[in-house]
């Protein structure tokens, strides 16, 4: 059979998130080289701070400042940093309990090698040169040579800064290789030869196009391939009045469901070759192939008499 | 309360990549096999529930395509969780307990092969403080492993023993993806070596649940669900004691695990170090057979590996190899969410 197709698929999204009062103070503080925590009802200091106590779920608002030095509570050596991770050279992932805090925060530790890292070691924040109010304002941690302030107690802080950060934009990109599977590969391969191939359900005998390998009614595999069309009937349609970005089609145009001859499921396509206000249900159409092949660019009227409603009403 | 049992279980042969099939093509044979075991048709099923994740496929609402494999016309009673299928089973169990259905089909699937699953899973983390650093699941599990070693609960050689035992057990499991370890595999993230980590792969699983007499009619020895509970830890890793799993212990308590001994445990511990945490939380002694299937160290299809733990434990009861078993499923970093089920066969 045809080799299964695959193609790169990139998903990119810049998530814009608003911050509550506690997260806003913490991230603005990082911009100003100040680390804030939040004090709980039982006098524990959580860093990074959260708005609700993870144990009692009581609301937390009492901000405190803690040190920029701390102690490693656990670590893991990462010999092969990923493209988005804080350092491009091998580094240690660490949980660090900052001086004055009772909980630990996750970050990266820049160290010479795994032998230079240990639980209990003293570390300090290395600030990013440019800071915007994000967790990455901490470029990483680095071993503390002892000149940093030690065992600093948490001190009260208003959490107020000029020009506070109220939101973050978190960009993300994930790369995939998409494979459509056997049935859709067969369909796409046939399109390259300007053929429309559906698949028949062995149980209910209906022909599905585009085929996805399963009959959605019977839940069984579809294997038998059936050439359908090229002629078809418009079962229903709509008039598109808004131009899609990056799509070079003049509005208004008609988008329709088309029941290809021999198929039991309508597929959709654009209707061209006549004014938009002359398209009607029952109109007979045929595909106009894109110049480099591979897919029908649109469908145009064949000039045949309209199909009788009873012949396509099951597919409306 | 009604008695509810697992009466059928099927899974795919898990593989590093199944690019030749779409999700529905991967899933459909598994669904048919589970239904055939109890001679039911899809139209006989009272409730259908599935688990999967769009982030694995990189497409929105990807589960709707897989629905074609169930035969969703005429309309069926159906639901979906964006989680491991073990949580879909929980929803189906509740549906049967409340009398809304007598039978349920639960299935889940995951294809990790299209993307980089270590990168994909960073997107489930705290988006403000953690996700921007892109720590992958191996890194987070390694922090947990180091904490366990520092606390004296395990050692690197002991972890290697867990890996060797799991992969050796998987030689009797025709569905397993990985059945051997290479000695002294290199560190992926120290202290975790290649052998301490689960294989990345694609797979699917399906389970049929039935109530009372229906279960007795469909299955010679139903695996009765005596208790089922799930609990969650605090969101932030730094506030947790990573050497312990209080959520697992609480779920086990509520599921009745500690009321009587079990002979079998199927644990969803993707990393060797997590088996150490779970054995302690579930108070499992050496007399309990842990992961005779090889567990997730032998095959860890995302979104299905937890459901498979319930299925493997039930299948041992069906075969008469177990009388009382515990099955566990997890989700999130460092055992963040945990589900525990206690299964029993009728006295032989
Ligand atoms: Zn059919």
XYZ file of C-alpha atoms and ligand atoms in Angstrom:
665
model
C 0.000 0.000 0.000
C 0.924 3.651 -0.205
C 3.451 4.801 2.355
C 1.672 6.609 5.182
C 1.905 10.380 4.832
C 3.327 12.690 7.460
C 3.859 16.429 7.727
C 5.215 18.892 10.287
C 2.580 20.444 12.545
C 3.560 23.405 14.711
C 1.329 24.671 17.501
C 2.294 28.112 18.797
C 0.372 30.136 21.303
C 1.106 33.258 23.355
C -1.023 32.762 26.471
C -1.911 36.104 28.042
C -2.655 35.711 31.729
C -3.749 38.255 34.284
C -2.248 38.217 37.786
C -3.998 38.496 41.122
C -2.686 40.805 43.848
C -0.181 38.281 45.231
C 1.286 37.075 41.951
C 1.426 40.665 40.690
C 3.439 41.741 43.745
C 5.785 38.743 43.470
C 6.563 39.167 39.778
C 6.849 42.963 40.023
C 9.193 42.388 42.962
C 11.441 40.181 40.832
C 11.693 43.029 38.341
C 12.945 45.201 41.244
C 15.295 42.465 42.591
C 13.044 41.902 45.583
C 11.716 38.443 46.487
C 8.336 38.376 48.199
C 6.571 35.560 49.976
C 3.219 35.295 51.696
C 2.611 34.489 55.362
C 0.040 31.830 56.314
C -2.231 31.775 59.360
C 0.128 29.353 61.114
C 3.065 31.713 60.468
C 4.705 29.832 57.616
C 6.182 31.797 54.717
C 5.390 30.441 51.239
C 7.789 31.358 48.415
C 6.744 31.617 45.652
C 3.588 33.070 47.156
C 0.050 31.888 46.451
C -3.324 33.519 47.104
C -4.791 30.634 49.086
C -3.286 28.386 51.761
C -2.724 24.950 50.176
C -3.649 23.275 53.498
C -6.546 25.341 54.855
C -7.510 27.183 51.634
C -7.700 30.403 53.670
C -7.111 33.589 51.687
C -3.497 34.814 51.959
C -2.548 38.478 51.492
C 0.187 39.262 54.043
C 3.301 39.822 51.958
C 6.829 39.569 53.324
C 10.279 40.033 51.838
C 12.750 37.140 51.988
C 16.429 36.801 51.099
C 18.042 36.363 47.701
C 20.144 33.555 49.164
C 18.965 30.130 50.165
C 19.540 26.419 50.622
C 19.136 23.612 48.068
C 16.561 21.087 49.353
C 16.872 18.695 46.399
C 18.543 18.753 42.993
C 18.901 16.876 39.716
C 21.685 17.242 37.165
C 20.482 17.993 33.646
C 23.225 17.064 31.155
C 21.207 17.941 28.056
C 19.276 21.237 28.357
C 16.182 21.718 26.194
C 15.814 24.704 23.879
C 13.517 26.657 26.208
C 15.184 25.866 29.523
C 16.912 28.591 31.589
C 20.516 27.698 30.700
C 21.985 26.345 27.479
C 24.891 24.605 29.217
C 24.397 21.566 31.513
C 22.906 22.671 34.825
C 21.149 21.411 37.946
C 17.434 21.659 38.480
C 17.017 22.716 42.108
C 14.401 23.320 44.707
C 15.710 26.240 46.789
C 14.370 27.359 50.153
C 15.223 31.041 50.301
C 16.347 32.479 53.631
C 13.222 33.463 55.547
C 10.974 31.044 53.607
C 9.469 27.723 54.708
C 8.879 26.325 51.214
C 11.098 25.858 48.197
C 10.961 27.210 44.665
C 11.992 25.467 41.453
C 14.718 26.944 39.275
C 18.033 26.213 37.579
C 21.454 26.244 39.246
C 24.526 27.139 37.208
C 27.300 24.860 38.483
C 30.452 23.268 37.091
C 29.103 19.736 37.250
C 27.139 17.284 39.386
C 30.063 16.985 41.807
C 29.723 20.699 42.570
C 26.103 20.339 43.688
C 24.740 18.891 46.913
C 21.620 18.977 49.001
C 22.047 21.651 51.659
C 24.453 23.775 49.604
C 24.139 27.548 49.781
C 23.067 29.379 46.645
C 22.048 32.882 45.594
C 19.965 34.433 42.858
C 21.654 35.570 39.643
C 19.377 38.280 38.280
C 18.669 38.593 34.575
C 20.153 41.737 33.021
C 16.782 42.731 31.614
C 13.834 42.112 33.893
C 10.179 42.341 32.868
C 8.225 40.873 35.783
C 8.449 37.131 35.133
C 9.930 34.071 36.839
C 12.740 34.253 34.279
C 13.844 37.581 35.833
C 15.776 35.134 37.964
C 18.279 34.047 35.312
C 19.262 31.122 37.537
C 20.819 30.398 40.914
C 24.588 30.218 41.445
C 26.712 28.821 44.279
C 26.993 31.352 47.115
C 30.555 32.211 48.058
C 29.511 33.260 51.564
C 29.423 37.012 51.015
C 25.640 36.972 50.645
C 23.391 37.708 53.580
C 22.625 34.543 55.589
C 19.613 33.396 57.567
C 17.691 36.522 56.856
C 14.267 36.587 58.512
C 11.190 37.478 56.512
C 10.303 41.149 56.942
C 7.009 42.886 56.301
C 6.529 44.335 52.818
C 3.594 46.309 51.417
C 3.846 44.589 48.050
C 3.401 48.023 46.492
C 5.607 49.114 43.608
C 5.311 51.844 41.035
C 4.096 50.561 37.680
C 3.107 47.070 38.888
C 3.065 44.139 36.467
C -0.561 42.986 36.098
C -0.189 40.240 33.525
C 2.215 37.933 31.766
C 2.455 36.657 28.233
C 3.667 33.070 28.181
C 4.696 32.047 24.683
C 4.812 28.348 23.894
C 5.686 26.336 20.833
C 5.272 22.611 20.404
C 6.429 20.711 17.321
C 4.655 17.631 16.037
C 4.872 15.320 13.039
C 1.292 14.671 11.978
C 0.345 11.370 10.351
C -3.222 10.973 9.153
C -3.294 7.159 9.332
C -4.095 4.568 6.657
C -7.551 5.629 5.511
C -6.817 9.334 5.113
C -3.464 8.561 3.471
C -5.299 6.501 0.825
C -7.745 9.374 0.315
C -5.013 12.000 -0.066
C -2.969 9.763 -2.382
C -5.991 9.327 -4.667
C -6.599 13.092 -4.742
C -3.131 13.507 -6.261
C -4.506 11.516 -9.253
C -7.668 13.673 -9.216
C -9.750 10.798 -7.892
C -12.205 10.983 -4.996
C -12.073 7.740 -3.002
C -14.565 6.966 -0.267
C -14.729 3.828 1.877
C -17.718 1.518 2.297
C -18.838 0.224 5.692
C -19.034 -3.595 5.587
C -22.013 -3.485 7.939
C -24.373 -0.686 6.848
C -22.914 -0.451 3.284
C -22.742 3.364 3.451
C -19.850 5.100 1.653
C -17.971 7.721 3.671
C -15.842 10.493 2.217
C -13.355 11.648 3.324
C -12.830 8.219 4.923
C -11.373 8.050 8.438
C -11.073 4.290 8.718
C -14.197 3.713 10.789
C -17.944 3.806 10.253
C -19.224 6.324 12.815
C -22.571 4.538 12.930
C -21.440 0.937 13.247
C -18.020 1.476 14.854
C -16.323 -0.985 12.521
C -13.340 -0.569 10.198
C -13.989 0.557 6.630
C -11.690 -1.074 4.080
C -13.450 -1.320 0.700
C -12.518 1.672 -1.431
C -15.107 3.195 -3.744
C -14.529 5.935 -6.318
C -17.279 8.536 -6.041
C -18.205 11.660 -8.048
C -16.921 13.580 -9.825
C -20.446 14.989 -10.081
C -22.381 15.912 -6.983
C -25.377 17.741 -5.583
C -25.437 20.764 -3.286
C -27.385 19.671 -0.198
C -27.090 22.937 1.711
C -24.961 26.089 1.613
C -24.118 29.401 3.246
C -22.895 32.755 1.965
C -19.603 33.917 3.454
C -19.314 37.699 3.836
C -16.167 38.021 5.942
C -12.786 37.702 4.313
C -10.534 35.190 6.074
C -7.026 36.362 6.815
C -4.540 35.015 4.305
C -7.247 33.632 2.019
C -7.284 35.088 -1.474
C -10.995 34.696 -2.239
C -13.320 37.633 -2.938
C -16.358 37.911 -0.671
C -19.187 37.165 -0.761
C -18.752 33.572 -1.816
C -20.666 30.343 -1.231
C -19.565 27.447 0.922
C -21.627 24.306 0.483
C -22.186 20.720 1.482
C -21.831 18.564 -1.594
C -23.103 14.991 -1.879
C -20.829 13.392 -4.455
C -22.539 10.756 -6.606
C -22.155 7.391 -4.869
C -21.292 8.818 -1.429
C -23.528 8.650 1.650
C -21.973 11.602 3.469
C -21.708 15.138 2.117
C -18.324 16.857 2.133
C -17.811 20.604 1.995
C -16.318 22.881 -0.604
C -16.501 26.330 -2.140
C -18.830 26.968 -5.050
C -17.520 29.097 -7.918
C -18.246 29.809 -11.558
C -21.520 31.665 -10.957
C -22.769 34.629 -8.926
C -23.217 33.799 -5.245
C -26.929 34.609 -5.263
C -27.676 32.011 -7.928
C -26.521 29.003 -5.889
C -29.367 26.743 -4.724
C -30.002 23.432 -3.012
C -30.127 20.570 -5.500
C -27.767 22.269 -7.948
C -25.487 19.806 -9.771
C -21.756 20.597 -9.468
C -18.340 19.114 -10.301
C -14.834 19.718 -8.943
C -12.393 22.197 -10.480
C -8.957 20.944 -9.572
C -6.233 23.218 -8.288
C -3.590 23.912 -10.891
C -0.896 21.831 -9.216
C -3.438 19.088 -8.417
C -3.902 17.453 -5.051
C -7.304 18.894 -4.156
C -10.431 20.413 -5.662
C -9.999 24.202 -5.537
C -13.760 24.664 -5.803
C -16.882 23.169 -7.403
C -18.757 24.663 -10.392
C -22.190 23.997 -11.919
C -22.344 21.197 -14.493
C -25.393 22.630 -16.237
C -27.435 19.465 -15.578
C -31.009 19.844 -14.294
C -31.248 20.167 -10.497
C -31.472 16.937 -8.489
C -34.793 15.923 -6.998
C -34.953 16.714 -3.242
C -35.774 13.080 -2.399
C -32.431 11.950 -3.852
C -30.384 13.892 -1.293
C -32.710 14.664 1.634
C -30.994 11.981 3.790
C -27.793 13.987 3.620
C -29.104 17.457 4.428
C -24.786 0.413 47.119
C -24.754 -1.670 43.955
C -21.939 -4.096 43.226
C -19.934 -3.027 40.182
C -17.251 -5.114 38.504
C -14.694 -4.985 35.738
C -15.812 -7.768 33.383
C -13.550 -7.248 30.357
C -10.187 -5.670 29.548
C -8.254 -5.263 26.302
C -5.177 -3.297 25.291
C -3.073 -2.643 22.216
C 0.446 -3.888 21.620
C 2.224 -0.752 22.791
C 4.882 0.610 20.451
C 7.277 3.539 20.157
C 5.399 4.791 17.133
C 2.122 3.926 15.423
C 2.349 6.524 12.654
C 0.620 4.139 10.217
C -2.704 4.418 12.052
C -4.867 7.312 13.185
C -6.183 7.391 16.749
C -9.451 5.724 15.789
C -7.626 3.060 13.777
C -5.421 2.352 16.817
C -8.356 2.221 19.181
C -10.982 0.286 17.262
C -9.518 -3.250 17.504
C -9.121 -2.763 21.263
C -12.759 -1.694 21.651
C -13.952 -4.687 19.652
C -11.794 -7.076 21.657
C -13.151 -5.812 24.986
C -16.761 -6.018 23.795
C -16.202 -9.462 22.230
C -14.929 -10.819 25.550
C -18.403 -10.296 27.014
C -20.294 -10.745 23.717
C -21.763 -7.248 23.823
C -22.356 -4.824 20.989
C -21.664 -1.102 21.314
C -25.441 -0.525 21.256
C -25.830 -2.720 24.376
C -23.648 -0.364 26.466
C -25.422 2.016 28.872
C -22.666 4.590 29.227
C -19.407 5.288 27.400
C -16.568 7.327 28.853
C -13.096 8.023 27.484
C -9.821 9.648 28.456
C -7.253 11.304 26.185
C -5.356 14.574 25.753
C -5.350 17.079 22.908
C -1.794 18.084 23.782
C -0.510 14.707 22.600
C -2.129 15.094 19.196
C -1.582 18.848 18.926
C -5.207 19.264 17.844
C -8.332 20.533 19.561
C -11.220 18.142 20.335
C -9.189 15.216 18.984
C -11.315 12.765 20.992
C -14.349 13.432 18.799
C -12.603 11.666 15.889
C -11.992 8.590 18.052
C -15.726 8.450 18.826
C -16.210 7.015 15.321
C -14.725 3.804 16.709
C -17.577 3.416 19.202
C -20.455 3.768 16.769
C -21.975 6.938 18.181
C -25.154 6.861 16.092
C -27.962 6.690 17.060
C -26.925 9.031 19.898
C -25.271 7.363 22.896
C -24.762 8.449 26.501
C -21.129 9.535 26.411
C -18.561 11.579 28.304
C -14.846 12.370 28.105
C -12.117 13.333 30.563
C -8.969 15.170 29.452
C -7.043 12.745 31.697
C -5.938 9.163 32.021
C -8.753 6.688 31.383
C -8.631 5.629 35.050
C -10.530 8.841 35.794
C -12.989 8.032 33.004
C -13.522 4.692 34.756
C -14.224 6.574 37.984
C -16.932 8.591 36.213
C -18.433 5.427 34.710
C -18.370 3.686 38.116
C -20.326 6.582 39.649
C -22.797 6.443 36.752
C -23.464 2.769 37.483
C -23.576 3.252 41.274
C -26.270 5.889 40.877
C -28.350 3.511 38.776
C -28.035 5.591 35.594
C -26.529 2.640 33.727
C -26.002 -1.121 34.150
C -23.003 -1.415 31.848
C -20.255 0.971 30.791
C -17.496 1.002 28.204
C -14.385 2.891 29.293
C -11.521 3.492 26.912
C -8.469 5.680 26.585
C -5.599 6.152 24.217
C -2.556 8.252 23.686
C -0.134 8.697 20.841
C 3.021 10.350 22.125
C 4.917 9.708 18.901
C 3.789 12.825 16.959
C 5.381 15.210 19.487
C 8.128 15.433 22.096
C 6.272 14.175 25.157
C 8.831 15.628 27.586
C 8.179 19.105 26.155
C 4.433 18.544 25.863
C 4.081 17.611 29.533
C 5.737 20.858 30.687
C 2.539 22.602 29.559
C 0.538 21.045 32.421
C 2.617 22.897 35.037
C 1.914 26.141 36.915
C 1.902 28.700 34.079
C 3.213 31.598 36.215
C 6.121 30.193 38.201
C 7.098 26.856 36.649
C 6.048 26.320 33.015
C 8.183 29.264 31.736
C 11.257 27.279 32.882
C 10.182 24.198 30.822
C 11.145 21.529 33.391
C 10.302 18.142 31.864
C 8.780 15.183 33.735
C 12.131 13.366 33.996
C 13.691 16.431 35.658
C 10.877 16.673 38.187
C 10.944 12.929 38.899
C 14.722 13.192 39.359
C 14.248 15.886 42.029
C 11.904 13.463 43.788
C 14.387 10.579 43.401
C 17.207 12.678 44.909
C 14.987 13.576 47.854
C 14.250 9.864 48.423
C 17.939 8.939 48.267
C 18.873 11.803 50.632
C 16.187 10.621 53.060
C 17.585 7.091 52.992
C 14.444 5.545 51.484
C 16.249 4.122 48.437
C 19.526 4.088 46.518
C 20.554 4.022 42.883
C 21.247 0.235 42.976
C 17.831 -0.365 44.540
C 16.193 1.677 41.776
C 18.071 -0.404 39.204
C 16.544 -3.458 40.888
C 13.027 -2.070 40.400
C 13.767 -1.511 36.704
C 15.221 -5.005 36.225
C 12.324 -6.699 38.045
C 9.708 -4.760 36.029
C 11.265 -5.405 32.638
C 11.793 -9.091 33.430
C 8.130 -9.426 34.448
C 7.130 -7.822 31.151
C 8.562 -10.793 29.207
C 5.314 -12.621 29.985
C 3.264 -9.660 28.776
C 2.678 -9.776 24.996
C 1.540 -6.130 24.992
C 4.673 -4.686 26.631
C 6.915 -2.290 24.753
C 10.148 -2.830 26.718
C 11.283 -6.130 28.257
C 14.963 -5.613 29.028
C 17.399 -3.114 30.520
C 20.820 -2.216 29.288
C 23.255 -2.342 32.174
C 24.427 1.020 33.452
C 22.269 3.076 31.140
C 23.425 6.692 31.055
C 21.825 9.389 33.207
C 18.896 11.136 31.602
C 18.634 13.562 34.502
C 20.841 12.468 37.403
C 20.070 10.453 39.559
C 17.669 8.851 37.052
C 19.177 6.682 34.346
C 17.541 5.580 31.115
C 16.417 2.348 32.832
C 14.624 4.303 35.590
C 12.375 6.039 33.056
C 9.324 4.683 31.233
C 9.408 4.048 27.507
C 7.682 6.681 25.374
C 5.027 5.075 23.253
C 1.562 4.849 21.768
C -1.259 2.671 22.987
C -4.902 2.208 23.866
C -6.986 0.257 26.377
C -10.637 -0.550 26.992
C -12.578 -1.887 29.968
C -16.190 -3.002 30.348
C -17.930 -2.418 33.688
C -21.179 -4.063 34.735
C -23.440 -4.082 37.783
C -24.531 -7.028 39.947
C -26.213 -9.912 38.127
C -25.291 -8.468 34.729
C -21.636 -8.765 35.704
C -22.167 -12.363 36.888
C -23.827 -13.224 33.589
C -21.053 -11.659 31.473
C -18.021 -12.917 33.358
C -17.189 -16.199 35.139
C -15.261 -14.361 37.871
C -15.968 -10.616 37.896
C -13.408 -8.291 39.477
C -15.633 -6.441 41.941
C -14.694 -2.840 42.639
C -14.831 -2.736 46.457
C -13.611 0.848 46.697
C -12.382 3.621 44.420
C -11.137 7.067 45.417
C -8.855 9.773 44.059
C -7.034 12.643 45.766
C -4.670 15.458 44.843
C -1.588 17.152 46.335
C -0.852 20.872 46.598
C -0.087 22.434 43.228
C 3.347 23.786 44.087
C 6.129 21.164 44.213
C 8.082 23.168 46.786
C 5.379 22.908 49.457
C 5.179 19.114 49.195
C 7.253 16.450 50.916
C 8.309 14.670 47.736
C 9.309 11.523 49.648
C 5.716 10.863 50.659
C 2.319 10.633 48.950
C -0.387 11.526 51.461
C -2.966 11.749 48.663
C -2.328 8.119 47.685
C -2.578 7.019 51.318
C -5.860 8.876 51.837
C -7.343 7.516 48.605
C -6.305 3.991 49.661
C -7.859 4.453 53.069
C -11.124 5.650 51.543
C -11.074 2.777 49.044
C -10.783 0.297 51.924
C -7.321 -0.968 51.034
C -6.165 -1.247 54.639
C -9.190 -3.326 55.727
C -7.683 -6.627 54.482
C -4.464 -7.789 52.810
C -3.991 -7.738 49.035
C -1.965 -10.220 46.993
C -1.394 -8.060 43.906
C -0.618 -4.393 43.246
C -0.630 -2.734 39.849
C 1.063 0.624 40.425
C 1.194 3.488 37.953
C 4.764 4.472 38.832
C 6.333 5.669 35.575
C 9.703 6.144 37.312
C 11.432 3.515 39.479
C 11.697 6.003 42.354
C 7.929 6.498 42.363
C 7.391 2.803 43.121
C 9.339 3.423 46.348
C 6.953 6.261 47.288
C 3.839 4.237 46.442
C 4.925 1.061 48.254
C 5.325 3.151 51.419
C 2.067 5.059 50.968
C 0.103 1.860 50.292
C 1.986 -0.107 53.008
C 2.820 -2.930 50.596
C 5.028 -5.651 52.015
C 7.298 -8.026 50.110
C 4.512 -10.618 50.062
C 2.549 -8.511 47.574
C 3.224 -9.118 43.863
C 3.904 -5.662 42.423
C 3.396 -4.981 38.709
C 3.466 -8.564 37.423
C 2.605 -7.041 34.024
C 5.851 -5.069 34.038
C 3.941 -1.896 34.883
C 4.525 1.484 33.258
C 8.283 0.834 33.119
C 7.443 -1.728 30.426
C 4.745 0.302 28.632
C 3.527 3.782 29.501
C 1.090 4.950 26.827
C 0.008 8.380 28.065
C -3.661 8.560 29.166
C -4.012 4.744 29.003
C -1.312 3.505 31.408
C -3.445 4.197 34.490
C -6.521 2.484 33.048
C -4.283 -0.457 32.122
C -3.305 -0.830 35.801
C -6.984 -1.368 36.656
C -7.344 -3.713 33.708
C -4.255 -5.801 34.548
C -5.324 -6.148 38.192
C -8.836 -7.169 37.111
C -7.527 -9.640 34.542
C -5.541 -11.436 37.280
C -8.759 -11.790 39.264
C -10.625 -13.023 36.143
C -7.919 -15.677 35.655
C -7.930 -16.685 39.317
C -4.331 -15.507 39.867
C -5.481 -12.949 42.454
C -8.264 -12.736 45.026
C -7.779 -9.163 46.265
C -5.769 -6.579 44.349
C -5.012 -2.882 44.476
C -4.722 -0.784 41.324
C -3.296 2.744 41.267
C -3.247 5.459 38.631
C -1.452 8.797 38.668
C -1.439 12.074 36.763
C 0.678 15.195 36.904
C 4.292 15.717 38.035
C 5.798 13.706 40.911
C 2.597 11.746 41.646
C 0.478 14.886 41.959
C -2.908 13.176 41.550
C -3.579 9.619 42.618
C -6.443 7.166 42.182
C -6.693 3.900 44.101
C -9.066 1.009 43.426
C -9.521 -2.169 45.455
C -10.689 -5.169 43.418
C -11.882 -8.556 44.652
C -12.928 -11.867 43.147
C -15.635 -14.048 44.691
C -14.289 -16.701 47.061
C -13.200 -19.729 45.032
Zn -21.722 1.264 9.081
